One Martini backbone bead per residue (centre of mass of N, CA, C, O) as a GRO file, in nm:
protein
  323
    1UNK     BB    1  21.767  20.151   2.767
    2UNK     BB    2  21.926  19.992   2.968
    3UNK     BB    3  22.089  20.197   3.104
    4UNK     BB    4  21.788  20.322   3.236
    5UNK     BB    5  21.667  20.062   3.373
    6UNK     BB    6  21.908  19.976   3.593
    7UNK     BB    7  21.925  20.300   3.732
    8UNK     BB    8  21.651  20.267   3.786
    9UNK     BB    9  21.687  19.968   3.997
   10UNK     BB   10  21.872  20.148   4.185
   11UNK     BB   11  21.664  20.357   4.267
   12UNK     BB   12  21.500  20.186   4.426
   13UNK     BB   13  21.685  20.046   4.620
   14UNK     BB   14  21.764  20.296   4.779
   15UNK     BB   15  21.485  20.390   4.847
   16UNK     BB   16  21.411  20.119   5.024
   17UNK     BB   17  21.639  20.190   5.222
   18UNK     BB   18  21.543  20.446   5.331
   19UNK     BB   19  21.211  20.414   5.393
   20UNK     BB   20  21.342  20.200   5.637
   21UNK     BB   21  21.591  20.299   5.744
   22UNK     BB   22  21.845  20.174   5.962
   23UNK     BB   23  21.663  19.929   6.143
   24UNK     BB   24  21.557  19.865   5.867
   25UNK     BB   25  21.616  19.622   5.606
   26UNK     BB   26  21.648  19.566   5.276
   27UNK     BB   27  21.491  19.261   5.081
   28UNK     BB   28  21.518  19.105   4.809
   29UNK     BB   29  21.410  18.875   4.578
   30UNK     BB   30  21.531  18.624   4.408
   31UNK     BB   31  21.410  18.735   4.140
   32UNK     BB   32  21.500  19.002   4.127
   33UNK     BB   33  21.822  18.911   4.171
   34UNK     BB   34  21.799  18.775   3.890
   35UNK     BB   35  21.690  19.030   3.690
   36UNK     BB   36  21.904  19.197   3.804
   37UNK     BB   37  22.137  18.998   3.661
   38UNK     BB   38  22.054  19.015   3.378
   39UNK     BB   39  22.029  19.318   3.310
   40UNK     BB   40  22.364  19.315   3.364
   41UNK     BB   41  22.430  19.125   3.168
   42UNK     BB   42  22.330  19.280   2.922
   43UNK     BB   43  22.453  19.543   2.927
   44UNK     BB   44  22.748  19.468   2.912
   45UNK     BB   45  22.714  19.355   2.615
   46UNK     BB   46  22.588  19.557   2.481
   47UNK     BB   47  22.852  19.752   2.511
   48UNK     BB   48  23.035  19.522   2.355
   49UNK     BB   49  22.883  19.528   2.085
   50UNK     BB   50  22.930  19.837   2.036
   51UNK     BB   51  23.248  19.842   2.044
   52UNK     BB   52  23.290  19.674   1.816
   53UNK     BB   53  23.112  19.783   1.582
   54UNK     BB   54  23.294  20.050   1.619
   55UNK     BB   55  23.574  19.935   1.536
   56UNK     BB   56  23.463  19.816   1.273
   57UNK     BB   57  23.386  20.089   1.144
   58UNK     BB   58  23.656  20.252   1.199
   59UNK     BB   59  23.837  20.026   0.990
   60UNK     BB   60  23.700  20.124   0.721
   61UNK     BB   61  23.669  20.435   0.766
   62UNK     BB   62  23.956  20.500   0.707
   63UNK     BB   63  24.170  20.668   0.523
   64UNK     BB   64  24.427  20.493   0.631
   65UNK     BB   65  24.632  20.167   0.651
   66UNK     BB   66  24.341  20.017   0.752
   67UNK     BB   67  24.190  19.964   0.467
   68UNK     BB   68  24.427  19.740   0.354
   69UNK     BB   69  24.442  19.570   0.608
   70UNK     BB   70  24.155  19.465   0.615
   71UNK     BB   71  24.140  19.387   0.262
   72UNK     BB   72  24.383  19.183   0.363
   73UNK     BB   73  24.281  19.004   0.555
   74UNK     BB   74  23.992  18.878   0.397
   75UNK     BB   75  24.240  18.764   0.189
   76UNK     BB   76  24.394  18.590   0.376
   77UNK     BB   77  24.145  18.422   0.474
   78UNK     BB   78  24.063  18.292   0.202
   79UNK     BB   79  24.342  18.170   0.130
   80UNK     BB   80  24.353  17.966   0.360
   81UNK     BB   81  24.094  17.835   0.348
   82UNK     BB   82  24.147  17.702   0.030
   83UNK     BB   83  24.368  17.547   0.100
   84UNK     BB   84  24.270  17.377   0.320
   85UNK     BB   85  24.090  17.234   0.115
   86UNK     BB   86  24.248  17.163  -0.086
   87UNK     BB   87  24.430  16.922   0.070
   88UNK     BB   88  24.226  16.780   0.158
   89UNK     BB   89  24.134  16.691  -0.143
   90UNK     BB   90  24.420  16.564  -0.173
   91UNK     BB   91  24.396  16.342   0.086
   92UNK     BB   92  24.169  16.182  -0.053
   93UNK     BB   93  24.304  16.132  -0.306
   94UNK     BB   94  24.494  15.932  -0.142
   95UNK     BB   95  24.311  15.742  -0.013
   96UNK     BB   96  24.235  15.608  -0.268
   97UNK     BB   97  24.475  15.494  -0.376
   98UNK     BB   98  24.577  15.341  -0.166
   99UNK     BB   99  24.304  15.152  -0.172
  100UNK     BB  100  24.424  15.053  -0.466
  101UNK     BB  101  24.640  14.901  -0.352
  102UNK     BB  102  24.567  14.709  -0.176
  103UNK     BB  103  24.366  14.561  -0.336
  104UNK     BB  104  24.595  14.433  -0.514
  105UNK     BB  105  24.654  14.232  -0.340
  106UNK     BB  106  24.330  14.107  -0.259
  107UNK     BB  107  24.206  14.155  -0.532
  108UNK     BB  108  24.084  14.137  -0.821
  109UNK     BB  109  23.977  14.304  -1.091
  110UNK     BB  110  23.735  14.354  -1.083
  111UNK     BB  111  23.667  14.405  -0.761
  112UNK     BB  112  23.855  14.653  -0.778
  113UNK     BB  113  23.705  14.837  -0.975
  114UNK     BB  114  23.423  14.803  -0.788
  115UNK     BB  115  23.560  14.948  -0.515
  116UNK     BB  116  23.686  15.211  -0.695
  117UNK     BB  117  23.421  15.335  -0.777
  118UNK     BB  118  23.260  15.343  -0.521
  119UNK     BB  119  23.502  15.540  -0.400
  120UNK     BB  120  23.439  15.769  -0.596
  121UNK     BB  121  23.136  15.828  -0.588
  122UNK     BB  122  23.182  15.910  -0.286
  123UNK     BB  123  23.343  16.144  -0.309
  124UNK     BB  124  23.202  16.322  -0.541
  125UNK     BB  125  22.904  16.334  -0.336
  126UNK     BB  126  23.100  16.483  -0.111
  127UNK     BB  127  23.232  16.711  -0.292
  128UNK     BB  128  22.935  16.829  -0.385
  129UNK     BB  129  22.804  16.885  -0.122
  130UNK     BB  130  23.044  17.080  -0.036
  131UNK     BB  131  22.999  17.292  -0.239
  132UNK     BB  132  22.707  17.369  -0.179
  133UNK     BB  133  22.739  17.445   0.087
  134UNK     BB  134  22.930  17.658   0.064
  135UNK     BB  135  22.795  17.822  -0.127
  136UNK     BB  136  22.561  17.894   0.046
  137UNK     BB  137  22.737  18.024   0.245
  138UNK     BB  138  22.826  18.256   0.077
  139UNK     BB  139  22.553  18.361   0.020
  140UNK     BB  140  22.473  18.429   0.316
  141UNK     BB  141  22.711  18.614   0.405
  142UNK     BB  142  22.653  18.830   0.184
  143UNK     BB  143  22.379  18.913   0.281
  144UNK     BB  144  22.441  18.944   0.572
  145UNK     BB  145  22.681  19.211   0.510
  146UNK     BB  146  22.447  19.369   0.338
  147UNK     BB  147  22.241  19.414   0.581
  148UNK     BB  148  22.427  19.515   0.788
  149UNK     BB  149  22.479  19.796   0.618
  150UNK     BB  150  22.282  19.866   0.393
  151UNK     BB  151  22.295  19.688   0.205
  152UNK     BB  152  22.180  19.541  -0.145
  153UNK     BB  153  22.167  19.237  -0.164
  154UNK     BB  154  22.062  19.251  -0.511
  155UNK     BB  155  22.060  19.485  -0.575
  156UNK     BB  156  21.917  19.788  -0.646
  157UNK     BB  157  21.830  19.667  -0.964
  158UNK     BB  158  21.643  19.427  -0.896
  159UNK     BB  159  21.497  19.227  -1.163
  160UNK     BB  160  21.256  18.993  -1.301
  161UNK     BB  161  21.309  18.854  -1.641
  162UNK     BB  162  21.289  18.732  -1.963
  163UNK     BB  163  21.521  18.943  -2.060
  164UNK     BB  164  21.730  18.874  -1.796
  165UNK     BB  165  21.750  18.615  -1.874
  166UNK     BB  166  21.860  18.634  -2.152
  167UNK     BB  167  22.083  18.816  -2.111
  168UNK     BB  168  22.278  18.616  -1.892
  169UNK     BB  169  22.303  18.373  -2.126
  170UNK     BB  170  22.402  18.605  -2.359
  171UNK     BB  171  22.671  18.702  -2.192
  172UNK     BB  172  22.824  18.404  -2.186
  173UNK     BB  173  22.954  18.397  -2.492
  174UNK     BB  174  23.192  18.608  -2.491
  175UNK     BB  175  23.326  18.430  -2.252
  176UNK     BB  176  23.350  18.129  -2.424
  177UNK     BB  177  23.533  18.286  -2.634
  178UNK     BB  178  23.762  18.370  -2.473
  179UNK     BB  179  23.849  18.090  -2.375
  180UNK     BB  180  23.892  17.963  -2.619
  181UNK     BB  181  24.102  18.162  -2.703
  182UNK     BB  182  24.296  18.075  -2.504
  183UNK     BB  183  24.288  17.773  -2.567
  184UNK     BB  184  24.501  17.814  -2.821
  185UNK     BB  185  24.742  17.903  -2.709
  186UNK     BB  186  25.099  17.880  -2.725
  187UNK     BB  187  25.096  17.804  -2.382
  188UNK     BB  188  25.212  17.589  -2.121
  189UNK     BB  189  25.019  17.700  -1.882
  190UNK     BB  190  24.793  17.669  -2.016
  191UNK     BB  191  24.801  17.348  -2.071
  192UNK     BB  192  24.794  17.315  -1.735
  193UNK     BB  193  24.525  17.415  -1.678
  194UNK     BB  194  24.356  17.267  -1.808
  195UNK     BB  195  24.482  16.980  -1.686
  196UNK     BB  196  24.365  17.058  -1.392
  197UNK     BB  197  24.075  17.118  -1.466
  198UNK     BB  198  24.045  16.767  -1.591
  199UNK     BB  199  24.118  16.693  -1.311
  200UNK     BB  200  23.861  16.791  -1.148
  201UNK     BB  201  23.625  16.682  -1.349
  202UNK     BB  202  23.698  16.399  -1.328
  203UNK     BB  203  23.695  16.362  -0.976
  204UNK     BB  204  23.346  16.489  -0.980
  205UNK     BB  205  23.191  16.497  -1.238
  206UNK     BB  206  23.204  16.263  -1.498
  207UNK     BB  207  22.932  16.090  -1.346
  208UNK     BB  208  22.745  16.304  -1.307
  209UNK     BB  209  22.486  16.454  -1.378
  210UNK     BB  210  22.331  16.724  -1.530
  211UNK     BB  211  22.113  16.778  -1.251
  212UNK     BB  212  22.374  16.855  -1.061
  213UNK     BB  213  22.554  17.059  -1.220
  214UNK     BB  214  22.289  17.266  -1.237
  215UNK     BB  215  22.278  17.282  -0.907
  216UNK     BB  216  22.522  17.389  -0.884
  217UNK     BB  217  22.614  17.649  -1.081
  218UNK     BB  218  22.355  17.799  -0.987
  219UNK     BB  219  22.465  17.837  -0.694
  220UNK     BB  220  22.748  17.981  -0.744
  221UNK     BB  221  22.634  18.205  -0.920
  222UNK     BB  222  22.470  18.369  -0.707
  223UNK     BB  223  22.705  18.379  -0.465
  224UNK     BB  224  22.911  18.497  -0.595
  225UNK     BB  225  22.751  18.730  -0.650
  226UNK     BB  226  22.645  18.826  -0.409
  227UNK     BB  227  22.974  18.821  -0.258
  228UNK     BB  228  23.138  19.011  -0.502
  229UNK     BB  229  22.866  19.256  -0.601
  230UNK     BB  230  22.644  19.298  -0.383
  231UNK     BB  231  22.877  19.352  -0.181
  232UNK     BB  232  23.205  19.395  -0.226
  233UNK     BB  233  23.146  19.645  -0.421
  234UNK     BB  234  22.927  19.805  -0.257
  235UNK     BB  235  23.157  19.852  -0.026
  236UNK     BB  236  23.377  19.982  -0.193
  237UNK     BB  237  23.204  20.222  -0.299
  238UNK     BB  238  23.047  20.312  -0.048
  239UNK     BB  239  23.201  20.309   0.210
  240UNK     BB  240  23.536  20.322   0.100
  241UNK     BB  241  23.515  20.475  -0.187
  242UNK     BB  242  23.586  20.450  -0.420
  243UNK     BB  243  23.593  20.334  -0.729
  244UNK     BB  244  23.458  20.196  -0.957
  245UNK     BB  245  23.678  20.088  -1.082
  246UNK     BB  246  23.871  19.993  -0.805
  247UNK     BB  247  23.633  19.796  -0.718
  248UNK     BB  248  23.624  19.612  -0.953
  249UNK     BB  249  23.968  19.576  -0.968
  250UNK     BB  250  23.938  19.409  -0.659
  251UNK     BB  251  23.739  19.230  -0.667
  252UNK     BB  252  23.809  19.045  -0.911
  253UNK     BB  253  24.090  18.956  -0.771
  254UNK     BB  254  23.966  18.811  -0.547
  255UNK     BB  255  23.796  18.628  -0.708
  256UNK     BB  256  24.078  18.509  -0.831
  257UNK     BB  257  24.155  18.409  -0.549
  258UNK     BB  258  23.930  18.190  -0.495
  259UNK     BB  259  24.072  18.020  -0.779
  260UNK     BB  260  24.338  17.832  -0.682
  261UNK     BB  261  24.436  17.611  -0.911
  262UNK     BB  262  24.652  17.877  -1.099
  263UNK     BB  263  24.795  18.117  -1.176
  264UNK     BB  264  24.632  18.143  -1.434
  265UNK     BB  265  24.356  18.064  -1.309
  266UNK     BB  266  24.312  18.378  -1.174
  267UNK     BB  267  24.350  18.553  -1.396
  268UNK     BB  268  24.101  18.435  -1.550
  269UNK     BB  269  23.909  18.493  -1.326
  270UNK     BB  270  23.936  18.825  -1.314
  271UNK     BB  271  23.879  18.861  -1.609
  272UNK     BB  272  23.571  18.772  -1.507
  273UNK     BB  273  23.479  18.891  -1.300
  274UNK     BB  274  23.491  19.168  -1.457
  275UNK     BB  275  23.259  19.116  -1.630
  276UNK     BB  276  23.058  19.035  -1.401
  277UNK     BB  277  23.061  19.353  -1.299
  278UNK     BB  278  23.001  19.492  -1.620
  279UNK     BB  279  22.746  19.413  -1.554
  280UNK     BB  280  22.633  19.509  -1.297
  281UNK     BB  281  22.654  19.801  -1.384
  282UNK     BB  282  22.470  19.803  -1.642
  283UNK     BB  283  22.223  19.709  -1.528
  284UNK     BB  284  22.187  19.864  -1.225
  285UNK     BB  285  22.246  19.649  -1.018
  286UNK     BB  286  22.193  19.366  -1.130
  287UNK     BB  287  22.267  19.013  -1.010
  288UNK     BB  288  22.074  18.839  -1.183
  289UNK     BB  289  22.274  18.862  -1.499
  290UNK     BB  290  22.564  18.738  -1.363
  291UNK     BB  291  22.437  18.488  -1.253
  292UNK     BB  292  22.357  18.367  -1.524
  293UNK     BB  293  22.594  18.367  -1.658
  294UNK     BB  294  22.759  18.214  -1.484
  295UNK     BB  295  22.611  17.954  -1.464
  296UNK     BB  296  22.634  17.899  -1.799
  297UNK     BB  297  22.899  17.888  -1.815
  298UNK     BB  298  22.983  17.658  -1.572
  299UNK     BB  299  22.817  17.469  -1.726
  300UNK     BB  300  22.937  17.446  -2.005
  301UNK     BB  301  23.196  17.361  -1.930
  302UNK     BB  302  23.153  17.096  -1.775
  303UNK     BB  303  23.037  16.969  -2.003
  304UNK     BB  304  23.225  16.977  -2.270
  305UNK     BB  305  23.447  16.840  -2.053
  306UNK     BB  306  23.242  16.606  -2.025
  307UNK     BB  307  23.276  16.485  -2.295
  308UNK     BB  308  23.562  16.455  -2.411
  309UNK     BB  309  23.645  16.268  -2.188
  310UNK     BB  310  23.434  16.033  -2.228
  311UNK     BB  311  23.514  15.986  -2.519
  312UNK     BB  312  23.854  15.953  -2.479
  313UNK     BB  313  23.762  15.688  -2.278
  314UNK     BB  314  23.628  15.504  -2.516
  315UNK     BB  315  23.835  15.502  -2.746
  316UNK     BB  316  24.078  15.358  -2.574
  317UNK     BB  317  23.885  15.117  -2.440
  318UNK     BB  318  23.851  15.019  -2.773
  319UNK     BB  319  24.131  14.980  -2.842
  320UNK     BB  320  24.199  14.778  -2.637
  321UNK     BB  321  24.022  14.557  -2.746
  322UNK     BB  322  24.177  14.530  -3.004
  323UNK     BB  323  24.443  14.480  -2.867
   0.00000   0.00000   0.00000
């Protein structure tokens, strides 16, 4: 449409210099001159933005060497972004040492106790803010590729009901049940994986409510379900043609690259992932199912974890006292 306006507006201007002939010059005024410099460069644009377009659907659709370089690209920034993530919050927390350290020379024990307590409390208010936030961009991000490719952002079958509800409430059982009995192996690497997760929950969720820990839960359940189910997965099988396994254990690969605690818990990541896939396919492609799972599952854990460690620090600084 742009194409054909511009066409008319140069035929008009060549139109008006022929019927004025060669002794009178034709003059447009200065807002025509603006209007056609707008429409070219709006034209321009055009052109640059259906480029790219082509550019990007002709990259995951050809059947060469082009399709696993897209999705090793997409996830090896995703792997790139989630360590610059974890760094800084490792920077954080070397500034609160020193701060513990400085303090430690020039106020009491009470003073430093107060001084160490307000900058956790900071610290953790703004690391659960930041994953908020985080989470809700990821939601939105998968929403927003998933409308633009002309996929269902909530999965075909998406559908609120308390049976659904009831449905991913009890789907999260199975799910706690395999967790137990990991951490129940007597493996090296699985008790390091645990004191990982006991030391990130120690220093974000420790001291958070119940009811801040139940909207970040929420909130992560939603999102990432939308955008490695509902996105991520429904891509790989419509548009790049997978199979529907190869589709799941691509997905859930990439889910579990998502969460790089430790080598270990990407792998249990990743077989949550296929469970939380395998909800969504059974359920007929509703998200709201595996949402509600991931939810209560990533509840239920921050819970248990933080009343254990709660418990083992009043039973220490008990004995301390008695001591």
């Amino acid at each position: 449409m742009l194409r054909f306006g511009l066409l008319f507006v140069r035929t008009c201007g060549i139109c008006g210099r022929i019927e004025h002939g060669t002794t009178q010059s034709y003059h447009m005024s200065s807002s025509f001159k603006n209007s056609l410099r707008a429409l070219h460069v709006t034209h321009l644009a055009h052109f640059k933005v259906n480029y790219f377009g082509r550019t990007f659907r002709n990259l995951y659709k050809r059947k060469s060497y082009s399709r696993p370089l897209f999705v090793g690209t997409l996830a090896g920034t995703a792997c790139l972004t989630l360590k610059a993530i974890l760094k800084k919050d490792t920077v954080g927390s070397n500034d609160v040492s020193k701060l513990e350290t400085d303090n430690e020379h020039s106020e009491g024990p009470d003073q430093l106790h107060m001084s160490t307590t307000k900058v956790k409390k900071h610290r953790e208010t703004r690391v659960l803010l930041s994953g908020l936030v985080f989470e809700i961009g990821l939601g939105l991000t998968g929403s927003l590729f998933a409308w633009k490719l002309g996929l269902p952002v909530l999965g075909k079958g998406f559908h609120i009901s308390p049976f659904t509800l009831l449905q991913g409430a009890l789907a999260s059982i199975p799910l706690l049940g395999f967790v137990y009995f990991i951490e129940q192996l007597p493996f090296q690497f699985l008790k390091e994986t645990a004191s990982e997760t006991q030391r990130i929950i120690a220093e974000v969720f420790l001291y958070r409510r119940s009811s801040e820990i139940g909207l970040l839960c929420m909130c992560t359940g939603i999102a990432e379900e939308i955008a490695f189910r509902s996105f991520l997965y429904s891509w790989l099988v419509s548009i790049v043609h997978l199979s529907t396994c190869q589709g799941l254990l691509l997905s859930s690969f990439l889910f579990g690259l998502f969460h790089p605690v430790s080598p270990a818990y990407v792998y249990i990541a990743s077989l949550a992932g296929s469970y939380f896939g395998f909800l969504y396919i059974m359920t007929g492609n509703n998200v709201f199912v595996p949402a509600v799972a991931h939810a209560v599952y990533d509840y239920v854990i921050l819970e248990i974890s933080r009343y254990q460690m709660l418990r083992n620090k009043s039973i220490s600084s008990h004995k301390d006292k008695i001591d």
